[in-house]
Structures are given as C-alpha cells and as structure tokens.
Amino acid sequence: MTPESDASAPGPVVGDEVPGPSPLEILAQIGDLDIRLDQIIHHVRNLPEREIRAGIEAELGVLASEAKVLDAQIAGLERQQRRHEDEVARIEAKRAHNSERLYDSHLTSPKEAEALTAEADALGRHQTEIEDQILDLMEELEPLTDARADLAQRQSEAAERMAAVGAAIGAAEGEAGGERDEVLDERAALVASADPALVSIYEDRRAAARGTPVLGRLIGLTCSACHLEIPSVEYERITNLDPDELAECPHCGALLVR
C-alpha cells in the first residue's frame, strides 16, 4: 500500500464516546443497589450469633433461677446457724456467770451451790445439743455452697461467652454498616444522574410493594422479577417499544428493563 493510500484510509474519529447507560438501565442499577441494601439488612438481622446470644440469654436465665433457689436455701440455713451460735454464746455467758457465783467466796448455801451446779450441767447438755445441730447445719450447707460455687463459675463462663458473641455481633454490624454506607453513596450518585420522573415512579412502586421486586430485567422471554415467561405476542410488543418507554411484566407488574 502506498503512503498516499495510507493517508486516505479511514481512522478513528477523535471525540467518539461510548454511549452511557439508558435511563431504564440506570433505574435498574438503582434497583440492584436497593436489593443489596435489603440483603445487608437481612444479613445483620439474621446473624447466627444472634441465635447464639438468645441461647446464652436463656441459659443465664435458668442459671439465675437456680441461683435464686440455692441462695434462699443457703440463707435459711445460715440464719439457723447464726441463731444457734448466738444461743451457744448466751449459754456460755450464763455458764461463766454461774461459775463465778459458784466459786464466789460469799456463797455459803449448799443448796444454792447445788442448784448452780445442776444448772451448769443442764446448760452444758443444752449447749452440746445446739452445737450438734450447728454441725448438722454445716454438713447440710457444704454441698449447697459447693453447688453455688459451681453455679457461679457456670454463670461467669456464660457471661464471658455472652460478651464474646456480643463483640462478634458488634463487629458484624460495624462491617455491614460500612458496606451499607458505600452502597448508599453509590445509590445517591446514580439517583443524581437518573431521570427524576422514573425515580419517582420507582420509589412509589417500591413503597407500595413492601419488599417485593418492582424492577425486572427481560432475559430472553423471562422476567427476572417473577421468573415467569412472557407470552411471545407480549414479548414482541415490549421489545418494539421505544428504549426509554416503560413496560411492565404482564405477570407481576414489575417495570421491565430490556
């Protein structure tokens, strides 16, 4: 080929630009982002850690109920023990007082001395009985206090697990929140470049739909919103519409992007 023919050969036109997405395609991209936002919300609400936390909360509730019962039993036995110990202290004080009187140099009556001796013996026997009861109470308390200590350990371990799962939920929520903010920023940019009338129609339908798809892509003969095949006659009509003209799926009523 000669230089002259090279010079006359057609070349790329300076300034050619790739056409941007159509208004309906921009709307579809907004719809895709809204689906992603719904997925993020659903993911956060249904984190497996939430079920784990609910299980730990139930476990802590059961442990608290068991602790309440044990605490009441222990407190009752400890009150009895304190009453018996107070009684022993009173008896010991009485015996000490009688002993002082018995050996008091001013005590001259044999009968009074005999009475003090008899009372001392009776008090000693009573003290022994009460001390035996104290020992019985201590034996009864021992397994309860052991059980309470074991229960406290289980409560502490459950509380640690609760703190760990709470931290995991917080981390997941934080990560999802960051992703949500990114999606919202991208959505805002798309909305700013979209046809306001189309966005208004879409938002109204989305509010009325309450979570059901309001946008679908025409993939072959199928609507991606309801996954049903559109009749061929209706398909021909829709595909022959102006590219920016709205079309609806005859099955679910979703706006179709084609």
PDB file of N, CA, C and O in Angstrom, residues 189-250:
ATOM      1  N   ALA A 189     -25.367   8.682  43.996  1.00  0.00           N
ATOM      2  CA  ALA A 189     -24.762   9.151  42.755  1.00  0.00           C
ATOM      3  C   ALA A 189     -25.611   8.744  41.548  1.00  0.00           C
ATOM      4  O   ALA A 189     -25.789   9.528  40.604  1.00  0.00           O
ATOM      5  N   LEU A 190     -26.140   7.527  41.575  1.00  0.00           N
ATOM      6  CA  LEU A 190     -26.985   7.073  40.474  1.00  0.00           C
ATOM      7  C   LEU A 190     -28.286   7.863  40.416  1.00  0.00           C
ATOM      8  O   LEU A 190     -28.745   8.247  39.329  1.00  0.00           O
ATOM      9  N   VAL A 191     -28.877   8.097  41.583  1.00  0.00           N
ATOM     10  CA  VAL A 191     -30.132   8.857  41.619  1.00  0.00           C
ATOM     11  C   VAL A 191     -29.910  10.259  41.049  1.00  0.00           C
ATOM     12  O   VAL A 191     -30.761  10.800  40.331  1.00  0.00           O
ATOM     13  N   ALA A 192     -28.756  10.842  41.359  1.00  0.00           N
ATOM     14  CA  ALA A 192     -28.459  12.190  40.854  1.00  0.00           C
ATOM     15  C   ALA A 192     -28.359  12.208  39.329  1.00  0.00           C
ATOM     16  O   ALA A 192     -28.630  13.243  38.697  1.00  0.00           O
ATOM     17  N   SER A 193     -27.969  11.083  38.723  1.00  0.00           N
ATOM     18  CA  SER A 193     -27.830  11.031  37.261  1.00  0.00           C
ATOM     19  C   SER A 193     -29.050  10.436  36.578  1.00  0.00           C
ATOM     20  O   SER A 193     -29.105  10.366  35.353  1.00  0.00           O
ATOM     21  N   ALA A 194     -30.035  10.016  37.340  1.00  0.00           N
ATOM     22  CA  ALA A 194     -31.207   9.340  36.775  1.00  0.00           C
ATOM     23  C   ALA A 194     -32.299  10.328  36.401  1.00  0.00           C
ATOM     24  O   ALA A 194     -32.276  11.509  36.786  1.00  0.00           O
ATOM     25  N   ASP A 195     -33.267   9.820  35.640  1.00  0.00           N
ATOM     26  CA  ASP A 195     -34.452  10.611  35.270  1.00  0.00           C
ATOM     27  C   ASP A 195     -35.319  10.749  36.520  1.00  0.00           C
ATOM     28  O   ASP A 195     -35.811   9.753  37.048  1.00  0.00           O
ATOM     29  N   PRO A 196     -35.527  11.961  37.031  1.00  0.00           N
ATOM     30  CA  PRO A 196     -36.302  12.141  38.259  1.00  0.00           C
ATOM     31  C   PRO A 196     -37.701  11.535  38.174  1.00  0.00           C
ATOM     32  O   PRO A 196     -38.199  10.993  39.167  1.00  0.00           O
ATOM     33  N   ALA A 197     -38.320  11.621  37.004  1.00  0.00           N
ATOM     34  CA  ALA A 197     -39.672  11.075  36.855  1.00  0.00           C
ATOM     35  C   ALA A 197     -39.651   9.554  37.038  1.00  0.00           C
ATOM     36  O   ALA A 197     -40.525   8.985  37.698  1.00  0.00           O
ATOM     37  N   LEU A 198     -38.653   8.897  36.448  1.00  0.00           N
ATOM     38  CA  LEU A 198     -38.541   7.444  36.584  1.00  0.00           C
ATOM     39  C   LEU A 198     -38.249   7.053  38.030  1.00  0.00           C
ATOM     40  O   LEU A 198     -38.812   6.086  38.549  1.00  0.00           O
ATOM     41  N   VAL A 199     -37.375   7.803  38.667  1.00  0.00           N
ATOM     42  CA  VAL A 199     -37.046   7.517  40.066  1.00  0.00           C
ATOM     43  C   VAL A 199     -38.291   7.668  40.935  1.00  0.00           C
ATOM     44  O   VAL A 199     -38.542   6.852  41.838  1.00  0.00           O
ATOM     45  N   SER A 200     -39.083   8.692  40.675  1.00  0.00           N
ATOM     46  CA  SER A 200     -40.307   8.908  41.450  1.00  0.00           C
ATOM     47  C   SER A 200     -41.274   7.743  41.276  1.00  0.00           C
ATOM     48  O   SER A 200     -41.859   7.247  42.255  1.00  0.00           O
ATOM     49  N   ILE A 201     -41.449   7.296  40.035  1.00  0.00           N
ATOM     50  CA  ILE A 201     -42.332   6.144  39.776  1.00  0.00           C
ATOM     51  C   ILE A 201     -41.815   4.907  40.512  1.00  0.00           C
ATOM     52  O   ILE A 201     -42.570   4.171  41.151  1.00  0.00           O
ATOM     53  N   TYR A 202     -40.511   4.708  40.401  1.00  0.00           N
ATOM     54  CA  TYR A 202     -39.899   3.542  41.042  1.00  0.00           C
ATOM     55  C   TYR A 202     -40.078   3.584  42.555  1.00  0.00           C
ATOM     56  O   TYR A 202     -40.454   2.587  43.183  1.00  0.00           O
ATOM     57  N   GLU A 203     -39.800   4.729  43.157  1.00  0.00           N
ATOM     58  CA  GLU A 203     -39.895   4.850  44.615  1.00  0.00           C
ATOM     59  C   GLU A 203     -41.319   4.635  45.093  1.00  0.00           C
ATOM     60  O   GLU A 203     -41.563   3.993  46.123  1.00  0.00           O
ATOM     61  N   ASP A 204     -42.303   5.185  44.341  1.00  0.00           N
ATOM     62  CA  ASP A 204     -43.706   4.995  44.717  1.00  0.00           C
ATOM     63  C   ASP A 204     -44.084   3.518  44.669  1.00  0.00           C
ATOM     64  O   ASP A 204     -44.742   2.999  45.584  1.00  0.00           O
ATOM     65  N   ARG A 205     -43.668   2.851  43.609  1.00  0.00           N
ATOM     66  CA  ARG A 205     -43.988   1.425  43.480  1.00  0.00           C
ATOM     67  C   ARG A 205     -43.281   0.610  44.561  1.00  0.00           C
ATOM     68  O   ARG A 205     -43.832  -0.335  45.113  1.00  0.00           O
ATOM     69  N   ARG A 206     -42.048   0.985  44.836  1.00  0.00           N
ATOM     70  CA  ARG A 206     -41.278   0.253  45.847  1.00  0.00           C
ATOM     71  C   ARG A 206     -41.907   0.403  47.227  1.00  0.00           C
ATOM     72  O   ARG A 206     -41.958  -0.554  48.007  1.00  0.00           O
ATOM     73  N   ALA A 207     -42.389   1.585  47.528  1.00  0.00           N
ATOM     74  CA  ALA A 207     -43.033   1.802  48.832  1.00  0.00           C
ATOM     75  C   ALA A 207     -44.312   0.983  48.941  1.00  0.00           C
ATOM     76  O   ALA A 207     -44.630   0.431  50.000  1.00  0.00           O
ATOM     77  N   ALA A 208     -45.059   0.900  47.841  1.00  0.00           N
ATOM     78  CA  ALA A 208     -46.318   0.154  47.860  1.00  0.00           C
ATOM     79  C   ALA A 208     -46.077  -1.355  47.856  1.00  0.00           C
ATOM     80  O   ALA A 208     -46.874  -2.124  48.395  1.00  0.00           O
ATOM     81  N   ALA A 209     -44.951  -1.779  47.249  1.00  0.00           N
ATOM     82  CA  ALA A 209     -44.687  -3.217  47.111  1.00  0.00           C
ATOM     83  C   ALA A 209     -44.245  -3.859  48.413  1.00  0.00           C
ATOM     84  O   ALA A 209     -44.401  -5.063  48.613  1.00  0.00           O
ATOM     85  N   ARG A 210     -43.670  -3.077  49.319  1.00  0.00           N
ATOM     86  CA  ARG A 210     -43.229  -3.561  50.637  1.00  0.00           C
ATOM     87  C   ARG A 210     -42.310  -4.784  50.527  1.00  0.00           C
ATOM     88  O   ARG A 210     -42.564  -5.833  51.116  1.00  0.00           O
ATOM     89  N   GLY A 211     -41.253  -4.633  49.750  1.00  0.00           N
ATOM     90  CA  GLY A 211     -40.247  -5.680  49.702  1.00  0.00           C
ATOM     91  C   GLY A 211     -40.288  -6.577  48.492  1.00  0.00           C
ATOM     92  O   GLY A 211     -39.312  -7.256  48.185  1.00  0.00           O
ATOM     93  N   THR A 212     -41.409  -6.609  47.775  1.00  0.00           N
ATOM     94  CA  THR A 212     -41.463  -7.443  46.571  1.00  0.00           C
ATOM     95  C   THR A 212     -40.812  -6.688  45.415  1.00  0.00           C
ATOM     96  O   THR A 212     -40.844  -5.455  45.374  1.00  0.00           O
ATOM     97  N   PRO A 213     -40.208  -7.410  44.463  1.00  0.00           N
ATOM     98  CA  PRO A 213     -39.500  -6.744  43.360  1.00  0.00           C
ATOM     99  C   PRO A 213     -40.423  -5.864  42.527  1.00  0.00           C
ATOM    100  O   PRO A 213     -41.546  -6.239  42.211  1.00  0.00           O
ATOM    101  N   VAL A 214     -39.932  -4.684  42.194  1.00  0.00           N
ATOM    102  CA  VAL A 214     -40.699  -3.776  41.332  1.00  0.00           C
ATOM    103  C   VAL A 214     -39.953  -3.520  40.031  1.00  0.00           C
ATOM    104  O   VAL A 214     -40.465  -2.858  39.139  1.00  0.00           O
ATOM    105  N   LEU A 215     -38.744  -4.062  39.924  1.00  0.00           N
ATOM    106  CA  LEU A 215     -37.954  -3.935  38.704  1.00  0.00           C
ATOM    107  C   LEU A 215     -37.501  -5.320  38.271  1.00  0.00           C
ATOM    108  O   LEU A 215     -37.168  -6.167  39.099  1.00  0.00           O
ATOM    109  N   GLY A 216     -37.511  -5.559  36.982  1.00  0.00           N
ATOM    110  CA  GLY A 216     -37.028  -6.821  36.460  1.00  0.00           C
ATOM    111  C   GLY A 216     -36.339  -6.618  35.126  1.00  0.00           C
ATOM    112  O   GLY A 216     -36.638  -5.676  34.394  1.00  0.00           O
ATOM    113  N   ARG A 217     -35.422  -7.501  34.839  1.00  0.00           N
ATOM    114  CA  ARG A 217     -34.754  -7.465  33.537  1.00  0.00           C
ATOM    115  C   ARG A 217     -35.399  -8.514  32.630  1.00  0.00           C
ATOM    116  O   ARG A 217     -35.757  -9.602  33.090  1.00  0.00           O
ATOM    117  N   LEU A 218     -35.502  -8.153  31.387  1.00  0.00           N
ATOM    118  CA  LEU A 218     -36.042  -9.086  30.403  1.00  0.00           C
ATOM    119  C   LEU A 218     -34.887  -9.939  29.891  1.00  0.00           C
ATOM    120  O   LEU A 218     -34.036  -9.481  29.129  1.00  0.00           O
ATOM    121  N   ILE A 219     -34.856 -11.179  30.336  1.00  0.00           N
ATOM    122  CA  ILE A 219     -33.783 -12.102  29.962  1.00  0.00           C
ATOM    123  C   ILE A 219     -34.397 -13.160  29.051  1.00  0.00           C
ATOM    124  O   ILE A 219     -35.106 -14.064  29.512  1.00  0.00           O
ATOM    125  N   GLY A 220     -34.153 -13.001  27.766  1.00  0.00           N
ATOM    126  CA  GLY A 220     -34.847 -13.860  26.824  1.00  0.00           C
ATOM    127  C   GLY A 220     -36.322 -13.526  26.880  1.00  0.00           C
ATOM    128  O   GLY A 220     -36.722 -12.368  26.704  1.00  0.00           O
ATOM    129  N   LEU A 221     -37.141 -14.522  27.129  1.00  0.00           N
ATOM    130  CA  LEU A 221     -38.582 -14.302  27.297  1.00  0.00           C
ATOM    131  C   LEU A 221     -38.990 -14.224  28.767  1.00  0.00           C
ATOM    132  O   LEU A 221     -40.181 -14.141  29.074  1.00  0.00           O
ATOM    133  N   THR A 222     -38.016 -14.258  29.655  1.00  0.00           N
ATOM    134  CA  THR A 222     -38.322 -14.385  31.083  1.00  0.00           C
ATOM    135  C   THR A 222     -38.125 -13.070  31.829  1.00  0.00           C
ATOM    136  O   THR A 222     -37.145 -12.347  31.613  1.00  0.00           O
ATOM    137  N   CYS A 223     -39.049 -12.782  32.755  1.00  0.00           N
ATOM    138  CA  CYS A 223     -38.931 -11.633  33.662  1.00  0.00           C
ATOM    139  C   CYS A 223     -38.108 -12.081  34.866  1.00  0.00           C
ATOM    140  O   CYS A 223     -38.462 -13.057  35.546  1.00  0.00           O
ATOM    141  N   SER A 224     -37.029 -11.357  35.152  1.00  0.00           N
ATOM    142  CA  SER A 224     -36.162 -11.751  36.268  1.00  0.00           C
ATOM    143  C   SER A 224     -36.807 -11.494  37.631  1.00  0.00           C
ATOM    144  O   SER A 224     -36.351 -12.019  38.641  1.00  0.00           O
ATOM    145  N   ALA A 225     -37.871 -10.679  37.670  1.00  0.00           N
ATOM    146  CA  ALA A 225     -38.527 -10.391  38.944  1.00  0.00           C
ATOM    147  C   ALA A 225     -39.385 -11.560  39.412  1.00  0.00           C
ATOM    148  O   ALA A 225     -39.378 -11.930  40.590  1.00  0.00           O
ATOM    149  N   CYS A 226     -40.165 -12.141  38.487  1.00  0.00           N
ATOM    150  CA  CYS A 226     -41.063 -13.244  38.860  1.00  0.00           C
ATOM    151  C   CYS A 226     -40.639 -14.583  38.258  1.00  0.00           C
ATOM    152  O   CYS A 226     -41.221 -15.627  38.577  1.00  0.00           O
ATOM    153  N   HIS A 227     -39.643 -14.537  37.367  1.00  0.00           N
ATOM    154  CA  HIS A 227     -39.100 -15.752  36.724  1.00  0.00           C
ATOM    155  C   HIS A 227     -40.146 -16.492  35.881  1.00  0.00           C
ATOM    156  O   HIS A 227     -40.053 -17.696  35.704  1.00  0.00           O
ATOM    157  N   LEU A 228     -41.114 -15.745  35.382  1.00  0.00           N
ATOM    158  CA  LEU A 228     -42.120 -16.340  34.501  1.00  0.00           C
ATOM    159  C   LEU A 228     -41.864 -15.899  33.064  1.00  0.00           C
ATOM    160  O   LEU A 228     -41.372 -14.793  32.801  1.00  0.00           O
ATOM    161  N   GLU A 229     -42.223 -16.776  32.130  1.00  0.00           N
ATOM    162  CA  GLU A 229     -42.000 -16.480  30.710  1.00  0.00           C
ATOM    163  C   GLU A 229     -43.141 -15.616  30.174  1.00  0.00           C
ATOM    164  O   GLU A 229     -44.320 -15.894  30.409  1.00  0.00           O
ATOM    165  N   ILE A 230     -42.746 -14.584  29.474  1.00  0.00           N
ATOM    166  CA  ILE A 230     -43.722 -13.661  28.907  1.00  0.00           C
ATOM    167  C   ILE A 230     -44.237 -14.229  27.575  1.00  0.00           C
ATOM    168  O   ILE A 230     -43.439 -14.723  26.763  1.00  0.00           O
ATOM    169  N   PRO A 231     -45.537 -14.185  27.345  1.00  0.00           N
ATOM    170  CA  PRO A 231     -46.080 -14.684  26.056  1.00  0.00           C
ATOM    171  C   PRO A 231     -45.401 -13.987  24.881  1.00  0.00           C
ATOM    172  O   PRO A 231     -45.060 -12.804  24.947  1.00  0.00           O
ATOM    173  N   SER A 232     -45.220 -14.719  23.801  1.00  0.00           N
ATOM    174  CA  SER A 232     -44.466 -14.212  22.657  1.00  0.00           C
ATOM    175  C   SER A 232     -45.057 -12.930  22.070  1.00  0.00           C
ATOM    176  O   SER A 232     -44.321 -12.008  21.683  1.00  0.00           O
ATOM    177  N   VAL A 233     -46.389 -12.861  22.019  1.00  0.00           N
ATOM    178  CA  VAL A 233     -47.032 -11.649  21.464  1.00  0.00           C
ATOM    179  C   VAL A 233     -46.685 -10.442  22.328  1.00  0.00           C
ATOM    180  O   VAL A 233     -46.332  -9.366  21.822  1.00  0.00           O
ATOM    181  N   GLU A 234     -46.780 -10.609  23.641  1.00  0.00           N
ATOM    182  CA  GLU A 234     -46.469  -9.512  24.553  1.00  0.00           C
ATOM    183  C   GLU A 234     -44.982  -9.192  24.502  1.00  0.00           C
ATOM    184  O   GLU A 234     -44.583  -8.024  24.587  1.00  0.00           O
ATOM    185  N   TYR A 235     -44.180 -10.224  24.347  1.00  0.00           N
ATOM    186  CA  TYR A 235     -42.731 -10.015  24.236  1.00  0.00           C
ATOM    187  C   TYR A 235     -42.404  -9.148  23.023  1.00  0.00           C
ATOM    188  O   TYR A 235     -41.592  -8.215  23.108  1.00  0.00           O
ATOM    189  N   GLU A 236     -43.032  -9.438  21.895  1.00  0.00           N
ATOM    190  CA  GLU A 236     -42.807  -8.652  20.683  1.00  0.00           C
ATOM    191  C   GLU A 236     -43.219  -7.209  20.888  1.00  0.00           C
ATOM    192  O   GLU A 236     -42.531  -6.274  20.463  1.00  0.00           O
ATOM    193  N   ARG A 237     -44.339  -7.005  21.542  1.00  0.00           N
ATOM    194  CA  ARG A 237     -44.813  -5.642  21.772  1.00  0.00           C
ATOM    195  C   ARG A 237     -43.825  -4.875  22.638  1.00  0.00           C
ATOM    196  O   ARG A 237     -43.486  -3.712  22.353  1.00  0.00           O
ATOM    197  N   ILE A 238     -43.345  -5.532  23.706  1.00  0.00           N
ATOM    198  CA  ILE A 238     -42.437  -4.859  24.647  1.00  0.00           C
ATOM    199  C   ILE A 238     -41.109  -4.522  23.979  1.00  0.00           C
ATOM    200  O   ILE A 238     -40.575  -3.418  24.123  1.00  0.00           O
ATOM    201  N   THR A 239     -40.578  -5.470  23.225  1.00  0.00           N
ATOM    202  CA  THR A 239     -39.271  -5.234  22.600  1.00  0.00           C
ATOM    203  C   THR A 239     -39.328  -4.206  21.478  1.00  0.00           C
ATOM    204  O   THR A 239     -38.292  -3.645  21.093  1.00  0.00           O
ATOM    205  N   ASN A 240     -40.503  -3.934  20.972  1.00  0.00           N
ATOM    206  CA  ASN A 240     -40.648  -2.929  19.912  1.00  0.00           C
ATOM    207  C   ASN A 240     -40.932  -1.539  20.461  1.00  0.00           C
ATOM    208  O   ASN A 240     -41.058  -0.577  19.683  1.00  0.00           O
ATOM    209  N   LEU A 241     -41.047  -1.409  21.767  1.00  0.00           N
ATOM    210  CA  LEU A 241     -41.261  -0.098  22.367  1.00  0.00           C
ATOM    211  C   LEU A 241     -40.000   0.743  22.255  1.00  0.00           C
ATOM    212  O   LEU A 241     -38.890   0.223  22.097  1.00  0.00           O
ATOM    213  N   ASP A 242     -40.180   2.051  22.378  1.00  0.00           N
ATOM    214  CA  ASP A 242     -39.039   2.945  22.447  1.00  0.00           C
ATOM    215  C   ASP A 242     -38.178   2.535  23.650  1.00  0.00           C
ATOM    216  O   ASP A 242     -38.713   2.185  24.702  1.00  0.00           O
ATOM    217  N   PRO A 243     -36.825   2.567  23.523  1.00  0.00           N
ATOM    218  CA  PRO A 243     -35.942   2.114  24.609  1.00  0.00           C
ATOM    219  C   PRO A 243     -36.214   2.766  25.966  1.00  0.00           C
ATOM    220  O   PRO A 243     -35.991   2.163  27.012  1.00  0.00           O
ATOM    221  N   ASP A 244     -36.686   4.005  25.967  1.00  0.00           N
ATOM    222  CA  ASP A 244     -36.928   4.709  27.230  1.00  0.00           C
ATOM    223  C   ASP A 244     -38.375   4.618  27.695  1.00  0.00           C
ATOM    224  O   ASP A 244     -38.731   5.184  28.728  1.00  0.00           O
ATOM    225  N   GLU A 245     -39.194   3.912  26.927  1.00  0.00           N
ATOM    226  CA  GLU A 245     -40.609   3.798  27.299  1.00  0.00           C
ATOM    227  C   GLU A 245     -40.787   2.685  28.322  1.00  0.00           C
ATOM    228  O   GLU A 245     -40.207   1.600  28.195  1.00  0.00           O
ATOM    229  N   LEU A 246     -41.605   2.960  29.326  1.00  0.00           N
ATOM    230  CA  LEU A 246     -41.815   1.978  30.396  1.00  0.00           C
ATOM    231  C   LEU A 246     -42.635   0.804  29.900  1.00  0.00           C
ATOM    232  O   LEU A 246     -43.573   0.954  29.109  1.00  0.00           O
ATOM    233  N   ALA A 247     -42.266  -0.358  30.375  1.00  0.00           N
ATOM    234  CA  ALA A 247     -43.027  -1.575  30.083  1.00  0.00           C
ATOM    235  C   ALA A 247     -43.132  -2.383  31.373  1.00  0.00           C
ATOM    236  O   ALA A 247     -42.243  -2.330  32.229  1.00  0.00           O
ATOM    237  N   GLU A 248     -44.237  -3.106  31.491  1.00  0.00           N
ATOM    238  CA  GLU A 248     -44.470  -3.883  32.694  1.00  0.00           C
ATOM    239  C   GLU A 248     -44.561  -5.369  32.362  1.00  0.00           C
ATOM    240  O   GLU A 248     -45.025  -5.750  31.277  1.00  0.00           O
ATOM    241  N   CYS A 249     -44.130  -6.174  33.319  1.00  0.00           N
ATOM    242  CA  CYS A 249     -44.316  -7.620  33.165  1.00  0.00           C
ATOM    243  C   CYS A 249     -45.802  -7.922  33.285  1.00  0.00           C
ATOM    244  O   CYS A 249     -46.452  -7.472  34.241  1.00  0.00           O
ATOM    245  N   PRO A 250     -46.386  -8.660  32.362  1.00  0.00           N
ATOM    246  CA  PRO A 250     -47.822  -8.958  32.444  1.00  0.00           C
ATOM    247  C   PRO A 250     -48.172  -9.873  33.616  1.00  0.00           C
ATOM    248  O   PRO A 250     -49.337  -9.976  33.990  1.00  0.00           O
TER     249      PRO A 250
END
